Amino acid sequence: MTNRRSGPPKRRSGPPRQPMAIIAVCMLGVLVLLAVFAPVLWGEEAVAADPDAIALPPSGEHPLGTDKLGRDILLRTLVATRLSLVMAVAATLMGGCIGLALGALPAVLGTRAQRWFASVISTWLAFPVLLVAMLTVILLGPGTTTAVVALALTMTPSFARLAQTLSSRVGGSEYLAAARMLGVSRRRQFTRYVLPNIAEPVIVNVTTSIGGGLLALSSLSFLGVGVQPPDFDWGRLLSEGFGQVYNSPVAAIGPGVAVVFAGLAFSMLGESLAAQLRNREHGRALPPRRLGPAPVAERPARTPAETERAETEAAPLLDVDGLSVSFPGPDGWIRPVQDVSFRILPGEIVGVVGESGSGKSVTMMSIAQLAPAGAAVTARRLRFDGEDLTGRTPAEAGRVLGTRVGVVFQDSLTALNPALRVGTQLAEIPRVHGGAGRAKAHEMAVRALDDVRIPDAARRAQQFPHEFSGGMRQRALIAMSQIGSPSLIIADEPTTALDVTVQRRVLALLRRECAESGAAAIVVSHDVAVLAELCGRLLVMYAGRIVEDVDIALLATPERLAHPYTRALAASLPDLGTDRTKPLVTIPGEPPDLSRPVTGCAFAARCAFATDDCRTEVPVLTEHRHGGRVACRHPQDAMATDAAPGREEVGA
Amino acid sequence: MAELVIEDLVVTFGHRHRAFNAVDGVSLTVPHGTIVGLVGESGSGKSTVARTVAGLQRATSGRITLDGDDLLRTRGVDRRRRARDVQMIFQDPYSSLNPRMTVGETIEEALTTHGDLDGRRRAASVRELLDLVRLKPAVAGQYPSQISGGMRQRVAIARCLAVRPRLIVADEITSALDASVQGAVLNLIRDLQRELELSMIFITHNLAAVRYIADTTVVMSRGRVVEHGDSEEIVANPRQPYTRALVSAIPRIEHAGTDHLLRFADEEGLR
C-alpha cells in the first residue's frame, strides 16, 4: 500500500562544527603523540631504577614523585600511554570484528544459520562479564595477551547483538532480496549490501567502547591479572601507586587522571560521531537566532472586494487567510505551505488533492493544531466558528477547538493506542472533554461504534486495535472523530491503506455521517477519484500553494477546469474507459524541491502554457469565471470551447 | 522470453491446525510476450503467487515451469542461471534499491553478475539501460536518496532488464508513486513490453491499471482464481459477483457532484 512521506524535505548538511568534536579530536591527538613519542623519548629513563630517589614526594624534579625503585612516576605514566592504548584498541577491534561476523553474517546466510547464530549470541550474552574474564585468565594465565583476549571476549556479544539487530533490518530488506534474485554472490551481498548499511552505528559504538575497554584493562592490571612487570600500563601504575597512597597520594592520581582523560576522549569522539550521523540523516537546522522570524504570506491583505464578499457571504465555519507553515532548515526556513487561503461553510465536504510534498496534509493538520514538532505556523486570519485562533499557542487553540473538530488519521494502526481497548479509547473523549462519567462514556463509545456499523459493538469495544481488521479500525477512527459531535471533521488520507471494496464502505459511511449530523469535512487525498465521489468542492494544492478551488462537478467535465495542473491530474489516471491503444496522459518532469526557494509559478517548469512572466512572478489565487478560484496566468478553460484538448500529453 | 505455466499451486503458511493456504490451487499461463494481470484485494494471495514464481517463497505443492524448466527445483541450479529465468520489480522503490550504491553501481552490479564486460562496455551498457527507461546518463552518479520516487522505480526496472530475464514479475510497481508519475511508469512498461517482447506478471489492486496494461487478467480472492479472461472483457462484463463488486467499487471521476455514495450507503443499509 502507499506509504506517503510528508513533512519537510530532508537535506544533507555540511561538515559539523561541534565544540565537543573539536575537543575530542585534540585530546585524541595528544594521546596519539604520546603513544608514538613518549617511549622513544623517555622509555629508558622510565625504567631506570635510582636508589637515591626512592618513593620521593612530588618535587620540581619529579612532579608526581618517584616509586619504590626511584623511577619518575610522571615519565612512567606518559610512557605507559602506548601499551594502554594499544591494548584497549586491539581488544575492542578484536571484539568488534568477531561480534560483527557473528551478528551480521547470518543476514546473508539461511534462516537455519540465523537461528543458530542468534542462540550463540544470546547464550554468550547471558554469561556475566567478570566470569568470562576470570575464566580466560585462569585458562591462559595472567599477562598482557590474556587481558586483551579476555576483554575482547567480554565485548564480543554486545557488538554481535548490535550488529544482529542492525543487519536483520538489512536482511529483510527488498534491496537484499533483489540482490539475491540477481544472483549476487553471498560475499558481495555481505560486503556491498549488509556492511555499508550497518557500518556507521557499529563504528560509533566501537569508538565509544574503547574508552570503557581502557578502564576494564586498567582494572585487570590493577588486580594483578593483566600486565605483568617489568611491563607497565596505567592500571599497573595505579596499582603500584596505591601502595604509597598514604605518603604520596599523587602517585596514584597521575595514572588515574590519564585513564579518565583517555576514556573521555574516546567517549566524546564516539558521541560526536553519533551526533554527526544524526545530523546528516535529519539535516542540521540553523539555530533560531540565525533563522530569523517565521515567514508570513507576502500577498497584501484582502482587497476591498474580497472583504465585502467575505462579509456578505454566509458565515464560514472555518476561515483561513494567508496560512504559512515553515520548518527550520540548514539554509533558513523551508516552506512546505505558503499563503494558503480558503473558507469552509457549515456542512460542506471539501476535498484537498495534491502529490506527496504538496503540503496538503501539513496544512490541514496545522489547522487542527496538530502541526509537526518544530513547525512555525503563521496566518493573517484563522477563525473557527467565529473564534480567532491566531496568536494562541497550539495548546490554547486546541482547547478552543475542543471536540468541535474531529480528526481521522491515515494509519489506523498507529493512530490507535495498541495497549488500550478500542472502547476505552473512544470513551476518553467524552470523559476528558465532556466530563461524562465512566459508565456514560462507555455507553457513548459503544453507540458510536454501532453508528459506524461495527457489528456486535458492545463486544468489539472490549477488544484491542490489533483484533480489528484494517477496514474496521478505520471505521473505529471515524467513530472516534464523531463521538464529540464535531462541526468539522478533518480526514487525512482516510482510505489510502484500504482495499477498494472496503474503501467504498468507509467513504459511504463518512458521507452519511456528514449528511446526518450536518458536520463539515475536509478530506485530504492523493486520489482525485476518491474525492470526486465524496466531496462537493475541491482544493488543488501544488508545491505548498492552492492552485485551484473548484466545484467538484467540474471534474466530470475536465475541459471546464482552469489550471493546467488540475486538468492534467484529472486526465492522468487510467480509468475503466481509457483508450488502450494510446499512451496515458502524463505530466512531464518532477515537482520542485521546496527546500530551495521557487521563483514564480512552481508548476511553470512542467507546464506547456508557461510564459516568461510565469517564471518570475507567483500567480495569485483569484476568483474565476468557473465560480471558484484559480492561481494561473493562462487558465485553460476558455480555450476548451474551440479546441478541446484530448488525452494527449499535457506539456512536452 | 518464454511461456510460464503454473499448475495447481498451493502455498501453506503456519503449521498443523493453524495452517492456512494463502494460495489454494492456482493454475495460470503467461504466454510468450504477453502481460498477465493478477488482481485481487489484500489477502487474496496474489503477492504470494508472485513471490513463489520469483523464488522468494517455497511452494507447498504444484508445478511452475518456464518453457518446460521446473522453477520449483532449487537443488543443483546455478543461482545466476535462475536469475536469468525470473526477475522481480518491487512495489516500493524507496526500499528496493541499496541506499549505499549509486544508480550506476546498482545497474553495473546486475551486469557484472551476468557477464564479464570490461569497464568501458559496462559503462556503455549502463547508459543504454538508463536510456531505455528514459533516464539521463547523469543519473548514474546519483544515490537513490537524491532522485524522486518515479525515477527510482525506473532504475529498478533498468536493473531488472540488465539481466535479460525470461519472465518479469512486477508487484504493485505503481502503487507507491504519485498520480502524475504512475501514468509515466505504466506507459514505460507498455512501451518496453512491445519493444522487447517481455513476458510479464503484473500484480496490482488497481483494475483500471490492469485493464490498460495487461492482455489477460486473472482475478484472485482468498487464494483461488475467481475469474480469468481478456482484460477489457473482464472489466466491461464481469461474470463473477466478486469481480463485479471489485469493478463497481472503483471510485470514478464521472461520479463527481452526484450523490452516488449516499445511494450506495442506502443500498448497503448503512443508515
PDB file of N, CA and C in Angstrom, chain A residues 366-370 384 389 392-405 433:
ATOM      1  N   SER A 366      -2.099  21.471  10.539  1.00  0.00           N
ATOM      2  CA  SER A 366      -1.794  22.727  11.232  1.00  0.00           C
ATOM      3  C   SER A 366      -3.081  23.401  11.682  1.00  0.00           C
ATOM      4  N   ILE A 367      -4.109  23.317  10.835  1.00  0.00           N
ATOM      5  CA  ILE A 367      -5.389  23.919  11.206  1.00  0.00           C
ATOM      6  C   ILE A 367      -5.989  23.178  12.403  1.00  0.00           C
ATOM      7  N   ALA A 368      -5.811  21.858  12.431  1.00  0.00           N
ATOM      8  CA  ALA A 368      -6.306  21.076  13.570  1.00  0.00           C
ATOM      9  C   ALA A 368      -5.387  21.219  14.788  1.00  0.00           C
ATOM     10  N   GLN A 369      -4.395  22.112  14.696  1.00  0.00           N
ATOM     11  CA  GLN A 369      -3.421  22.344  15.779  1.00  0.00           C
ATOM     12  C   GLN A 369      -2.581  21.095  16.045  1.00  0.00           C
ATOM     13  N   LEU A 370      -2.344  20.325  14.982  1.00  0.00           N
ATOM     14  CA  LEU A 370      -1.525  19.126  15.114  1.00  0.00           C
ATOM     15  C   LEU A 370      -0.313  19.229  14.188  1.00  0.00           C
ATOM     16  N   PHE A 384     -12.239  29.830  13.530  1.00  0.00           N
ATOM     17  CA  PHE A 384     -13.089  28.651  13.508  1.00  0.00           C
ATOM     18  C   PHE A 384     -14.373  28.974  14.241  1.00  0.00           C
ATOM     19  N   LEU A 389      -8.178  32.074  16.136  1.00  0.00           N
ATOM     20  CA  LEU A 389      -7.164  31.147  16.653  1.00  0.00           C
ATOM     21  C   LEU A 389      -5.761  31.701  16.506  1.00  0.00           C
ATOM     22  N   ARG A 392      -2.679  32.386  19.434  1.00  0.00           N
ATOM     23  CA  ARG A 392      -2.779  31.469  20.570  1.00  0.00           C
ATOM     24  C   ARG A 392      -1.735  30.365  20.412  1.00  0.00           C
ATOM     25  N   THR A 393      -1.329  29.783  21.510  1.00  0.00           N
ATOM     26  CA  THR A 393      -0.438  28.626  21.417  1.00  0.00           C
ATOM     27  C   THR A 393      -1.276  27.448  20.935  1.00  0.00           C
ATOM     28  N   PRO A 394      -0.621  26.437  20.331  1.00  0.00           N
ATOM     29  CA  PRO A 394      -1.389  25.276  19.858  1.00  0.00           C
ATOM     30  C   PRO A 394      -2.235  24.658  20.964  1.00  0.00           C
ATOM     31  N   ALA A 395      -1.733  24.657  22.198  1.00  0.00           N
ATOM     32  CA  ALA A 395      -2.493  24.047  23.290  1.00  0.00           C
ATOM     33  C   ALA A 395      -3.766  24.844  23.560  1.00  0.00           C
ATOM     34  N   GLU A 396      -3.647  26.174  23.608  1.00  0.00           N
ATOM     35  CA  GLU A 396      -4.830  27.020  23.830  1.00  0.00           C
ATOM     36  C   GLU A 396      -5.825  26.860  22.695  1.00  0.00           C
ATOM     37  N   ALA A 397      -5.294  26.942  21.448  1.00  0.00           N
ATOM     38  CA  ALA A 397      -6.164  26.816  20.287  1.00  0.00           C
ATOM     39  C   ALA A 397      -6.841  25.451  20.284  1.00  0.00           C
ATOM     40  N   GLY A 398      -6.072  24.429  20.705  1.00  0.00           N
ATOM     41  CA  GLY A 398      -6.631  23.083  20.778  1.00  0.00           C
ATOM     42  C   GLY A 398      -7.804  23.035  21.736  1.00  0.00           C
ATOM     43  N   ARG A 399      -7.705  23.782  22.865  1.00  0.00           N
ATOM     44  CA  ARG A 399      -8.822  23.806  23.814  1.00  0.00           C
ATOM     45  C   ARG A 399     -10.027  24.507  23.210  1.00  0.00           C
ATOM     46  N   VAL A 400      -9.769  25.565  22.404  1.00  0.00           N
ATOM     47  CA  VAL A 400     -10.878  26.261  21.750  1.00  0.00           C
ATOM     48  C   VAL A 400     -11.591  25.301  20.800  1.00  0.00           C
ATOM     49  N   LEU A 401     -10.786  24.546  20.031  1.00  0.00           N
ATOM     50  CA  LEU A 401     -11.385  23.603  19.082  1.00  0.00           C
ATOM     51  C   LEU A 401     -12.101  22.477  19.824  1.00  0.00           C
ATOM     52  N   GLY A 402     -11.486  22.020  20.911  1.00  0.00           N
ATOM     53  CA  GLY A 402     -12.091  21.002  21.767  1.00  0.00           C
ATOM     54  C   GLY A 402     -12.606  19.820  20.970  1.00  0.00           C
ATOM     55  N   THR A 403     -13.851  19.456  21.203  1.00  0.00           N
ATOM     56  CA  THR A 403     -14.426  18.325  20.481  1.00  0.00           C
ATOM     57  C   THR A 403     -15.147  18.785  19.223  1.00  0.00           C
ATOM     58  N   ARG A 404     -14.992  20.098  18.898  1.00  0.00           N
ATOM     59  CA  ARG A 404     -15.737  20.577  17.736  1.00  0.00           C
ATOM     60  C   ARG A 404     -15.032  20.228  16.428  1.00  0.00           C
ATOM     61  N   VAL A 405     -13.769  19.771  16.533  1.00  0.00           N
ATOM     62  CA  VAL A 405     -13.072  19.283  15.353  1.00  0.00           C
ATOM     63  C   VAL A 405     -12.668  17.841  15.608  1.00  0.00           C
ATOM     64  N   HIS A 433     -13.350  15.716  27.633  1.00  0.00           N
ATOM     65  CA  HIS A 433     -13.898  16.976  27.156  1.00  0.00           C
ATOM     66  C   HIS A 433     -15.329  17.217  27.616  1.00  0.00           C
TER      67      HIS A 433
END
